[in-house]
mmCIF file of C-alpha atoms in Angstrom:
data_model
loop_
_atom_site.group_PDB
_atom_site.id
_atom_site.type_symbol
_atom_site.label_atom_id
_atom_site.label_comp_id
_atom_site.label_asym_id
_atom_site.label_seq_id
_atom_site.Cartn_x
_atom_site.Cartn_y
_atom_site.Cartn_z
ATOM 1 C CA MET A 225 98.324 171.020 48.457
ATOM 2 C CA ARG A 226 100.363 168.081 49.716
ATOM 3 C CA THR A 227 103.940 168.162 48.532
ATOM 4 C CA SER A 228 106.008 165.151 47.571
ATOM 5 C CA SER A 229 108.311 165.751 50.519
ATOM 6 C CA LYS A 230 105.450 164.842 52.814
ATOM 7 C CA LEU A 231 104.411 161.928 50.690
ATOM 8 C CA VAL A 232 107.720 160.150 50.193
ATOM 9 C CA LYS A 233 111.118 159.670 51.728
ATOM 10 C CA PRO A 234 113.556 159.467 48.784
ATOM 11 C CA ILE A 235 116.279 156.841 48.824
ATOM 12 C CA ALA A 236 119.154 156.101 46.501
ATOM 13 C CA ALA A 237 118.510 154.998 42.936
ATOM 14 C CA VAL A 238 119.226 151.337 42.218
ATOM 15 C CA THR A 239 121.002 149.919 39.227
ATOM 16 C CA GLY A 240 91.295 142.502 40.850
ATOM 17 C CA THR A 241 87.824 141.031 39.679
ATOM 18 C CA LEU A 242 87.165 138.506 42.425
ATOM 19 C CA ALA A 243 88.126 135.004 41.397
ATOM 20 C CA LEU A 244 87.292 132.123 43.650
ATOM 21 C CA ALA A 245 89.919 129.444 43.228
ATOM 22 C CA ALA A 246 88.493 127.154 45.865
ATOM 23 C CA THR A 247 84.932 127.159 47.091
ATOM 24 C CA LEU A 248 84.659 128.152 50.710
ATOM 25 C CA THR A 249 82.235 125.811 52.354
ATOM 26 C CA ALA A 250 83.442 126.375 55.889
ATOM 27 C CA CYS A 251 82.559 129.142 58.297
ATOM 28 C CA GLY A 252 84.691 130.421 61.141
ATOM 29 C CA GLY A 253 83.821 128.558 64.289
ATOM 30 C CA ASP A 254 81.675 126.062 62.399
ATOM 31 C CA SER A 255 82.715 123.018 60.360
ATOM 32 C CA ALA A 256 86.045 124.619 59.403
ATOM 33 C CA ALA A 257 87.101 124.874 63.024
ATOM 34 C CA SER A 258 86.995 121.104 63.364
ATOM 35 C CA ASP A 259 88.939 120.537 60.157
ATOM 36 C CA GLU A 260 92.542 120.824 61.282
ATOM 37 C CA LYS A 261 94.001 120.112 57.858
ATOM 38 C CA VAL A 262 93.028 123.319 56.059
ATOM 39 C CA VAL A 263 94.268 126.888 55.789
ATOM 40 C CA THR A 264 92.420 129.637 53.906
ATOM 41 C CA VAL A 265 94.350 132.367 52.104
ATOM 42 C CA TYR A 266 92.868 135.631 50.839
ATOM 43 C CA SER A 267 95.329 137.171 48.387
ATOM 44 C CA ALA A 268 95.871 139.925 45.877
ATOM 45 C CA ASP A 269 96.271 138.531 42.383
ATOM 46 C CA GLY A 270 99.634 138.000 40.721
ATOM 47 C CA LEU A 271 101.347 135.114 42.492
ATOM 48 C CA LYS A 272 99.168 132.299 41.161
ATOM 49 C CA GLY A 273 100.005 131.239 37.596
ATOM 50 C CA GLU A 274 97.496 131.437 34.767
ATOM 51 C CA LYS A 275 98.384 127.830 33.962
ATOM 52 C CA GLY A 276 99.041 126.579 37.474
ATOM 53 C CA ASP A 277 102.729 127.379 37.195
ATOM 54 C CA GLY A 278 103.081 130.318 39.571
ATOM 55 C CA TRP A 279 104.898 130.709 42.871
ATOM 56 C CA TYR A 280 101.748 130.058 44.879
ATOM 57 C CA ASP A 281 101.054 126.892 42.871
ATOM 58 C CA LYS A 282 104.505 125.506 43.718
ATOM 59 C CA VAL A 283 104.607 126.644 47.342
ATOM 60 C CA PHE A 284 101.067 125.526 48.171
ATOM 61 C CA ALA A 285 101.628 122.105 46.581
ATOM 62 C CA ASP A 286 104.898 121.638 48.498
ATOM 63 C CA PHE A 287 103.274 122.822 51.727
ATOM 64 C CA GLU A 288 100.342 120.435 51.372
ATOM 65 C CA LYS A 289 102.671 117.528 50.542
ATOM 66 C CA GLU A 290 104.833 118.179 53.620
ATOM 67 C CA THR A 291 102.119 119.010 56.149
ATOM 68 C CA GLY A 292 98.935 117.448 54.806
ATOM 69 C CA ILE A 293 97.263 120.847 55.232
ATOM 70 C CA LYS A 294 95.104 121.825 52.252
ATOM 71 C CA VAL A 295 95.277 125.430 51.066
ATOM 72 C CA LYS A 296 91.964 127.020 50.157
ATOM 73 C CA TYR A 297 92.649 130.080 48.040
ATOM 74 C CA VAL A 298 90.584 133.188 47.272
ATOM 75 C CA GLU A 299 91.967 135.839 44.920
ATOM 76 C CA GLY A 300 90.986 139.390 44.022
ATOM 77 C CA GLY A 301 92.119 143.004 44.085
ATOM 78 C CA SER A 302 94.076 144.140 47.132
ATOM 79 C CA GLY A 303 91.275 146.357 48.408
ATOM 80 C CA GLU A 304 88.649 143.729 47.665
ATOM 81 C CA MET A 305 90.361 141.182 49.875
ATOM 82 C CA VAL A 306 90.543 143.576 52.806
ATOM 83 C CA GLN A 307 86.924 144.639 52.329
ATOM 84 C CA ARG A 308 85.804 141.026 52.252
ATOM 85 C CA ALA A 309 87.695 140.237 55.450
ATOM 86 C CA VAL A 310 86.144 143.293 57.123
ATOM 87 C CA ARG A 311 82.649 142.097 56.205
ATOM 88 C CA GLU A 312 83.459 138.714 57.735
ATOM 89 C CA LYS A 313 84.887 139.992 61.031
ATOM 90 C CA ASN A 314 82.022 138.434 62.978
ATOM 91 C CA ASN A 315 82.399 135.154 61.112
ATOM 92 C CA THR A 316 86.079 134.974 60.201
ATOM 93 C CA GLN A 317 86.916 132.650 57.315
ATOM 94 C CA ALA A 318 90.433 133.652 56.226
ATOM 95 C CA ASP A 319 93.519 132.514 58.110
ATOM 96 C CA VAL A 320 96.143 134.430 56.107
ATOM 97 C CA ILE A 321 95.766 137.597 54.064
ATOM 98 C CA VAL A 322 98.329 138.649 51.454
ATOM 99 C CA THR A 323 97.949 142.084 49.933
ATOM 100 C CA LEU A 324 99.908 145.079 48.677
ATOM 101 C CA PRO A 325 100.568 148.370 50.477
ATOM 102 C CA PRO A 326 98.743 150.443 51.538
ATOM 103 C CA PHE A 327 96.092 147.761 51.982
ATOM 104 C CA ILE A 328 98.138 145.627 54.367
ATOM 105 C CA GLN A 329 98.407 148.718 56.591
ATOM 106 C CA GLN A 330 94.672 149.238 56.132
ATOM 107 C CA ALA A 331 94.012 145.646 57.180
ATOM 108 C CA ASP A 332 96.018 146.276 60.339
ATOM 109 C CA SER A 333 94.271 149.564 61.143
ATOM 110 C CA LYS A 334 90.894 147.816 60.795
ATOM 111 C CA GLY A 335 91.895 145.209 63.365
ATOM 112 C CA LEU A 336 92.107 142.332 60.900
ATOM 113 C CA LEU A 337 95.614 141.151 61.822
ATOM 114 C CA GLN A 338 97.203 139.480 64.826
ATOM 115 C CA ALA A 339 100.896 139.640 65.619
ATOM 116 C CA TYR A 340 103.079 136.757 64.497
ATOM 117 C CA THR A 341 106.776 136.729 63.632
ATOM 118 C CA PRO A 342 107.371 134.018 61.009
ATOM 119 C CA GLU A 343 110.595 132.010 61.005
ATOM 120 C CA GLY A 344 113.052 133.734 58.668
ATOM 121 C CA SER A 345 111.425 137.149 59.007
ATOM 122 C CA GLU A 346 114.546 138.446 60.770
ATOM 123 C CA GLN A 347 116.089 138.439 57.281
ATOM 124 C CA VAL A 348 113.372 140.750 55.908
ATOM 125 C CA ASP A 349 114.304 144.438 55.778
ATOM 126 C CA GLY A 350 112.617 146.614 58.372
ATOM 127 C CA ALA A 351 110.773 148.676 55.759
ATOM 128 C CA ASN A 352 109.161 145.483 54.450
ATOM 129 C CA LYS A 353 107.608 144.308 57.695
ATOM 130 C CA ALA A 354 105.638 145.739 60.594
ATOM 131 C CA ALA A 355 107.599 146.520 63.733
ATOM 132 C CA ASP A 356 104.878 144.910 65.844
ATOM 133 C CA GLY A 357 104.821 141.678 63.829
ATOM 134 C CA LYS A 358 101.400 142.236 62.269
ATOM 135 C CA TRP A 359 102.659 141.618 58.704
ATOM 136 C CA THR A 360 105.754 140.551 56.814
ATOM 137 C CA SER A 361 106.578 140.746 53.102
ATOM 138 C CA VAL A 362 106.891 137.330 51.468
ATOM 139 C CA VAL A 363 107.669 138.504 47.913
ATOM 140 C CA ASN A 364 109.319 141.791 46.978
ATOM 141 C CA ASN A 365 108.038 143.613 43.937
ATOM 142 C CA TYR A 366 107.997 146.973 42.148
ATOM 143 C CA PHE A 367 105.291 149.039 40.518
ATOM 144 C CA GLY A 368 105.425 149.422 36.763
ATOM 145 C CA PHE A 369 103.550 149.769 33.483
ATOM 146 C CA ILE A 370 103.260 147.494 30.465
ATOM 147 C CA TYR A 371 102.913 148.151 26.742
ATOM 148 C CA ASN A 372 102.365 146.131 23.570
ATOM 149 C CA LYS A 373 105.844 145.896 22.046
ATOM 150 C CA GLN A 374 104.504 144.525 18.761
ATOM 151 C CA GLN A 375 102.290 147.527 18.030
ATOM 152 C CA LEU A 376 104.510 150.167 19.627
ATOM 153 C CA LYS A 377 108.022 150.314 18.191
ATOM 154 C CA ASP A 378 109.402 151.960 21.326
ATOM 155 C CA ALA A 379 108.173 152.032 24.914
ATOM 156 C CA PRO A 380 106.533 155.267 26.020
ATOM 157 C CA LYS A 381 108.975 157.248 28.138
ATOM 158 C CA THR A 382 106.954 159.895 29.943
ATOM 159 C CA TRP A 383 103.585 160.437 31.561
ATOM 160 C CA GLU A 384 103.018 163.300 29.140
ATOM 161 C CA GLU A 385 103.403 161.010 26.126
ATOM 162 C CA LEU A 386 100.343 159.056 27.275
ATOM 163 C CA LEU A 387 98.183 162.135 26.635
ATOM 164 C CA ASP A 388 98.740 161.724 22.888
ATOM 165 C CA GLY A 389 95.659 160.999 20.799
ATOM 166 C CA LYS A 390 97.071 157.660 19.631
ATOM 167 C CA PHE A 391 96.335 156.305 23.109
ATOM 168 C CA LYS A 392 92.637 157.268 23.089
ATOM 169 C CA ASN A 393 90.693 154.200 24.251
ATOM 170 C CA LYS A 394 93.989 152.307 24.113
ATOM 171 C CA LEU A 395 95.029 152.909 27.723
ATOM 172 C CA GLN A 396 93.647 151.550 30.968
ATOM 173 C CA TYR A 397 94.656 151.376 34.605
ATOM 174 C CA SER A 398 93.056 149.531 37.498
ATOM 175 C CA THR A 399 90.862 151.378 39.970
ATOM 176 C CA PRO A 400 92.571 153.288 42.802
ATOM 177 C CA GLY A 401 91.176 152.320 46.187
ATOM 178 C CA VAL A 402 90.167 148.890 44.908
ATOM 179 C CA ALA A 403 93.300 147.471 43.294
ATOM 180 C CA GLY A 404 96.744 147.822 44.865
ATOM 181 C CA ASP A 405 98.384 148.594 41.537
ATOM 182 C CA GLY A 406 95.617 151.087 40.749
ATOM 183 C CA THR A 407 96.269 152.893 43.999
ATOM 184 C CA ALA A 408 99.961 152.828 43.053
ATOM 185 C CA VAL A 409 99.180 154.916 39.950
ATOM 186 C CA VAL A 410 98.019 157.743 42.232
ATOM 187 C CA ILE A 411 101.005 157.333 44.581
ATOM 188 C CA LYS A 412 103.536 157.459 41.754
ATOM 189 C CA ALA A 413 101.816 160.377 40.032
ATOM 190 C CA MET A 414 101.819 162.343 43.291
ATOM 191 C CA HIS A 415 105.532 161.686 43.667
ATOM 192 C CA ASP A 416 106.508 162.387 40.059
ATOM 193 C CA PHE A 417 104.409 165.535 39.674
ATOM 194 C CA GLY A 418 105.287 166.910 43.111
ATOM 195 C CA GLY A 419 102.045 166.630 45.050
ATOM 196 C CA GLN A 420 98.344 165.869 45.022
ATOM 197 C CA GLU A 421 97.102 168.870 43.056
ATOM 198 C CA PRO A 422 99.404 168.601 40.005
ATOM 199 C CA ALA A 423 98.962 164.807 39.973
ATOM 200 C CA MET A 424 95.186 165.154 39.852
ATOM 201 C CA GLU A 425 95.452 167.773 37.112
ATOM 202 C CA TYR A 426 97.429 165.274 35.042
ATOM 203 C CA LEU A 427 95.112 162.321 35.747
ATOM 204 C CA LYS A 428 92.146 164.478 34.766
ATOM 205 C CA LYS A 429 93.768 165.011 31.341
ATOM 206 C CA LEU A 430 94.688 161.337 31.061
ATOM 207 C CA GLN A 431 91.051 160.359 31.576
ATOM 208 C CA ALA A 432 90.310 161.383 27.974
ATOM 209 C CA ASN A 433 92.323 158.342 26.826
ATOM 210 C CA ASN A 434 91.344 155.942 29.619
ATOM 211 C CA VAL A 435 89.074 153.014 28.697
ATOM 212 C CA GLY A 436 87.559 152.889 32.161
ATOM 213 C CA PRO A 437 87.729 151.174 35.559
ATOM 214 C CA SER A 438 89.038 147.684 36.280
ATOM 215 C CA SER A 439 88.923 146.118 39.731
ATOM 216 C CA SER A 440 91.700 143.673 38.849
ATOM 217 C CA THR A 441 95.081 144.643 37.425
ATOM 218 C CA SER A 442 95.867 141.118 36.232
ATOM 219 C CA LYS A 443 92.966 141.290 33.753
ATOM 220 C CA LEU A 444 94.677 144.115 31.851
ATOM 221 C CA ALA A 445 97.755 142.215 30.662
ATOM 222 C CA PRO A 446 95.847 139.905 28.272
ATOM 223 C CA LYS A 447 94.204 142.968 26.731
ATOM 224 C CA VAL A 448 97.605 144.572 26.172
ATOM 225 C CA ASP A 449 99.049 141.351 24.771
ATOM 226 C CA LYS A 450 96.182 141.081 22.263
ATOM 227 C CA GLY A 451 96.479 144.742 21.299
ATOM 228 C CA GLU A 452 92.998 145.652 22.545
ATOM 229 C CA ILE A 453 94.790 148.347 24.526
ATOM 230 C CA LEU A 454 98.393 149.511 24.160
ATOM 231 C CA VAL A 455 99.308 150.559 27.693
ATOM 232 C CA ALA A 456 98.237 149.542 31.201
ATOM 233 C CA ASN A 457 99.521 149.592 34.741
ATOM 234 C CA GLY A 458 100.806 146.552 36.584
ATOM 235 C CA ASP A 459 103.728 145.418 38.662
ATOM 236 C CA VAL A 460 107.038 143.831 37.772
ATOM 237 C CA GLN A 461 106.484 140.396 39.318
ATOM 238 C CA MET A 462 103.034 139.804 37.879
ATOM 239 C CA ASN A 463 103.791 141.177 34.431
ATOM 240 C CA PHE A 464 107.163 139.442 34.190
ATOM 241 C CA ALA A 465 105.467 136.121 34.956
ATOM 242 C CA GLN A 466 102.655 136.865 32.493
ATOM 243 C CA SER A 467 105.100 137.762 29.738
ATOM 244 C CA LYS A 468 106.234 134.125 29.598
ATOM 245 C CA SER A 469 102.885 133.234 28.013
ATOM 246 C CA MET A 470 102.053 136.689 26.608
ATOM 247 C CA PRO A 471 104.900 137.454 24.186
ATOM 248 C CA ASN A 472 103.784 140.985 23.290
ATOM 249 C CA LEU A 473 104.081 142.320 26.858
ATOM 250 C CA ALA A 474 106.963 144.568 27.877
ATOM 251 C CA ILE A 475 107.532 146.475 31.134
ATOM 252 C CA TRP A 476 108.413 150.160 31.420
ATOM 253 C CA PHE A 477 108.564 152.886 34.078
ATOM 254 C CA PRO A 478 107.123 156.356 33.333
ATOM 255 C CA ALA A 479 109.084 159.518 34.030
ATOM 256 C CA LYS A 480 107.863 163.092 34.270
ATOM 257 C CA GLU A 481 109.022 165.011 31.233
ATOM 258 C CA GLY A 482 112.616 166.043 31.881
ATOM 259 C CA GLY A 483 113.004 163.631 34.794
ATOM 260 C CA LYS A 484 114.144 160.095 35.461
ATOM 261 C CA PRO A 485 111.966 156.965 35.387
ATOM 262 C CA THR A 486 110.849 156.067 38.897
ATOM 263 C CA THR A 487 109.267 153.207 40.768
ATOM 264 C CA PHE A 488 108.734 152.074 44.330
ATOM 265 C CA ALA A 489 108.613 148.784 46.177
ATOM 266 C CA LEU A 490 105.179 147.184 46.179
ATOM 267 C CA PRO A 491 105.702 143.924 48.079
ATOM 268 C CA TYR A 492 103.225 141.150 48.674
ATOM 269 C CA ALA A 493 102.826 141.398 52.442
ATOM 270 C CA ALA A 494 101.277 138.606 54.493
ATOM 271 C CA GLY A 495 99.574 138.721 57.844
ATOM 272 C CA LEU A 496 97.878 136.256 60.168
ATOM 273 C CA VAL A 497 94.175 137.071 60.397
ATOM 274 C CA ASN A 498 92.814 137.985 63.815
ATOM 275 C CA LYS A 499 90.517 135.268 65.227
ATOM 276 C CA ALA A 500 91.456 133.015 62.316
ATOM 277 C CA PRO A 501 89.679 129.638 62.379
ATOM 278 C CA HIS A 502 93.004 127.831 61.797
ATOM 279 C CA THR A 503 95.601 130.062 63.432
ATOM 280 C CA GLU A 504 98.273 127.380 63.862
ATOM 281 C CA ASN A 505 97.988 126.322 60.221
ATOM 282 C CA GLY A 506 98.252 129.953 59.185
ATOM 283 C CA LYS A 507 101.475 130.272 61.168
ATOM 284 C CA LYS A 508 102.880 127.158 59.512
ATOM 285 C CA LEU A 509 102.113 128.524 56.044
ATOM 286 C CA LEU A 510 103.741 131.880 56.803
ATOM 287 C CA ASP A 511 106.851 130.068 58.059
ATOM 288 C CA PHE A 512 106.863 127.934 54.905
ATOM 289 C CA MET A 513 106.614 130.901 52.529
ATOM 290 C CA LEU A 514 109.677 132.483 54.146
ATOM 291 C CA ARG A 515 111.794 129.345 54.045
ATOM 292 C CA GLU A 516 115.010 129.692 52.086
ATOM 293 C CA GLN A 517 113.885 127.192 49.437
ATOM 294 C CA ALA A 518 110.552 128.950 48.840
ATOM 295 C CA GLN A 519 112.350 132.289 48.696
ATOM 296 C CA ARG A 520 114.775 131.004 46.061
ATOM 297 C CA GLU A 521 111.778 130.026 43.952
ATOM 298 C CA VAL A 522 110.331 133.564 44.091
ATOM 299 C CA SER A 523 112.368 134.570 41.045
ATOM 300 C CA ALA A 524 112.908 131.194 39.382
ATOM 301 C CA VAL A 525 109.209 130.242 39.504
ATOM 302 C CA GLY A 526 107.296 133.417 40.300
ATOM 303 C CA GLY A 527 109.275 136.119 38.522
ATOM 304 C CA GLY A 528 109.569 138.221 41.664
ATOM 305 C CA PHE A 529 112.227 139.336 44.124
ATOM 306 C CA PRO A 530 112.996 137.389 47.340
ATOM 307 C CA ALA A 531 111.794 139.055 50.528
ATOM 308 C CA ARG A 532 114.733 137.666 52.503
ATOM 309 C CA LYS A 533 117.914 139.687 52.062
ATOM 310 C CA ASP A 534 120.104 136.641 52.733
ATOM 311 C CA VAL A 535 118.684 134.852 49.694
ATOM 312 C CA LYS A 536 120.713 135.898 46.664
ATOM 313 C CA ALA A 537 118.945 134.439 43.646
ATOM 314 C CA THR A 538 121.196 133.835 40.632
ATOM 315 C CA ASP A 539 118.781 132.161 38.230
ATOM 316 C CA ALA A 540 118.125 133.574 34.748
ATOM 317 C CA ASN A 541 114.933 135.327 35.862
ATOM 318 C CA ALA A 542 116.731 137.020 38.761
ATOM 319 C CA ILE A 543 119.391 138.386 36.409
ATOM 320 C CA GLU A 544 116.796 139.636 33.937
ATOM 321 C CA LEU A 545 114.765 141.268 36.710
ATOM 322 C CA ALA A 546 117.829 143.050 38.103
ATOM 323 C CA ASN A 547 118.613 144.412 34.641
ATOM 324 C CA LEU A 548 115.026 145.567 34.235
ATOM 325 C CA ILE A 549 115.155 147.998 37.155
ATOM 326 C CA GLU A 550 118.772 149.054 36.698
ATOM 327 C CA GLY A 551 118.978 152.846 36.514
ATOM 328 C CA VAL A 552 115.374 153.318 37.666
ATOM 329 C CA GLU A 553 115.100 155.626 40.681
ATOM 330 C CA VAL A 554 113.363 153.926 43.600
ATOM 331 C CA PHE A 555 111.548 156.081 46.142
ATOM 332 C CA GLU A 556 109.986 155.018 49.428
ATOM 333 C CA PRO A 557 106.386 156.160 49.942
ATOM 334 C CA ASP A 558 105.330 157.370 53.348
ATOM 335 C CA TRP A 559 102.913 154.496 53.933
ATOM 336 C CA ALA A 560 101.722 155.892 57.277
ATOM 337 C CA ASP A 561 100.639 159.093 55.508
ATOM 338 C CA ILE A 562 99.022 157.144 52.678
ATOM 339 C CA ASP A 563 97.138 154.862 55.049
ATOM 340 C CA LYS A 564 95.883 157.891 56.989
ATOM 341 C CA ASN A 565 94.873 159.870 53.894
ATOM 342 C CA LEU A 566 94.010 157.105 51.413
ATOM 343 C CA THR A 567 90.301 157.920 51.348
ATOM 344 C CA ALA A 568 91.052 161.588 50.676
ATOM 345 C CA TYR A 569 93.474 160.720 47.858
ATOM 346 C CA VAL A 570 91.006 158.325 46.237
ATOM 347 C CA ASP A 571 88.192 160.886 46.583
ATOM 348 C CA ALA A 572 90.411 163.492 44.916
ATOM 349 C CA TRP A 573 91.073 161.056 42.072
ATOM 350 C CA LYS A 574 87.336 160.369 41.686
ATOM 351 C CA THR A 575 86.622 164.090 41.541
ATOM 352 C CA ALA A 576 89.394 164.776 39.045
ATOM 353 C CA THR A 577 88.448 161.941 36.710
ATOM 354 C CA GLY A 578 84.692 161.934 37.165
ATOM 355 C CA SER A 579 84.882 158.286 38.181
#
């Protein structure tokens, strides 16, 4: 049994389905190599707006206007993006990969990343970047859950409440090992319940209410908004942005019965792909995403938290986001442990849930 003390280092409380956004016609070392005005980004979902109004939409448009470099964008679950890049190691197509922990660590351990220290990264906290320069967070974020506030008078408060029969076939979370937010469900459960064994015992019980697997977390919010399901997992940035066009969404943070609500940082971390076909363009894009102006737009446009600690956003979204996590205890997962044991944790989840 792995205890929570091995899994996390507590700190003070603070007040998916693959979607191809641009067709990839180039291959590493082939026609793409001669096209100097392109950069290809593989990213976890959440930062591109449903209506073209997300942080990526703004940043990529500004970047292309300034540099003339076109951004080709491929989106999917965190694990999917890493798996795709692994399959393409002998014919590299991506220049930049953006994914959530522990998949950015996984990308590094699989030799997918090359060291690069973007301009402005000195303002990113040490816990949110690799010491060897292999990756740097570009948007800070927190794990959370969502519920339909029209059909549920009050937000659920505890994990145990989700075992109630009223949530049968009305609850869904994305697949651990495939989606970053799905993997986060296992991480948080292991922390809140005090280890792997009690967490798996709980998730086994929860399976009776679970609709089933989903490779993409972003696909769950529309289902919650429409009332097809009442509760799902997600993350603060993505769900906050979605709530602007999905009025029935509300964010909450589960607690173990008798305990406090908890969350942990789940940043969008970016790395330069090893043997990238357009390495210099990838560097330019990473620099651009960490510029002060782009970082100020993280909250105002994207509904997230700036990665740079010297950027103090004061827009209406930033204030609302700060209020949202006020009083929620934030813990710091031991990402080295999770990266090392991720397969074992996911296998334990599969066994417990029969997935």
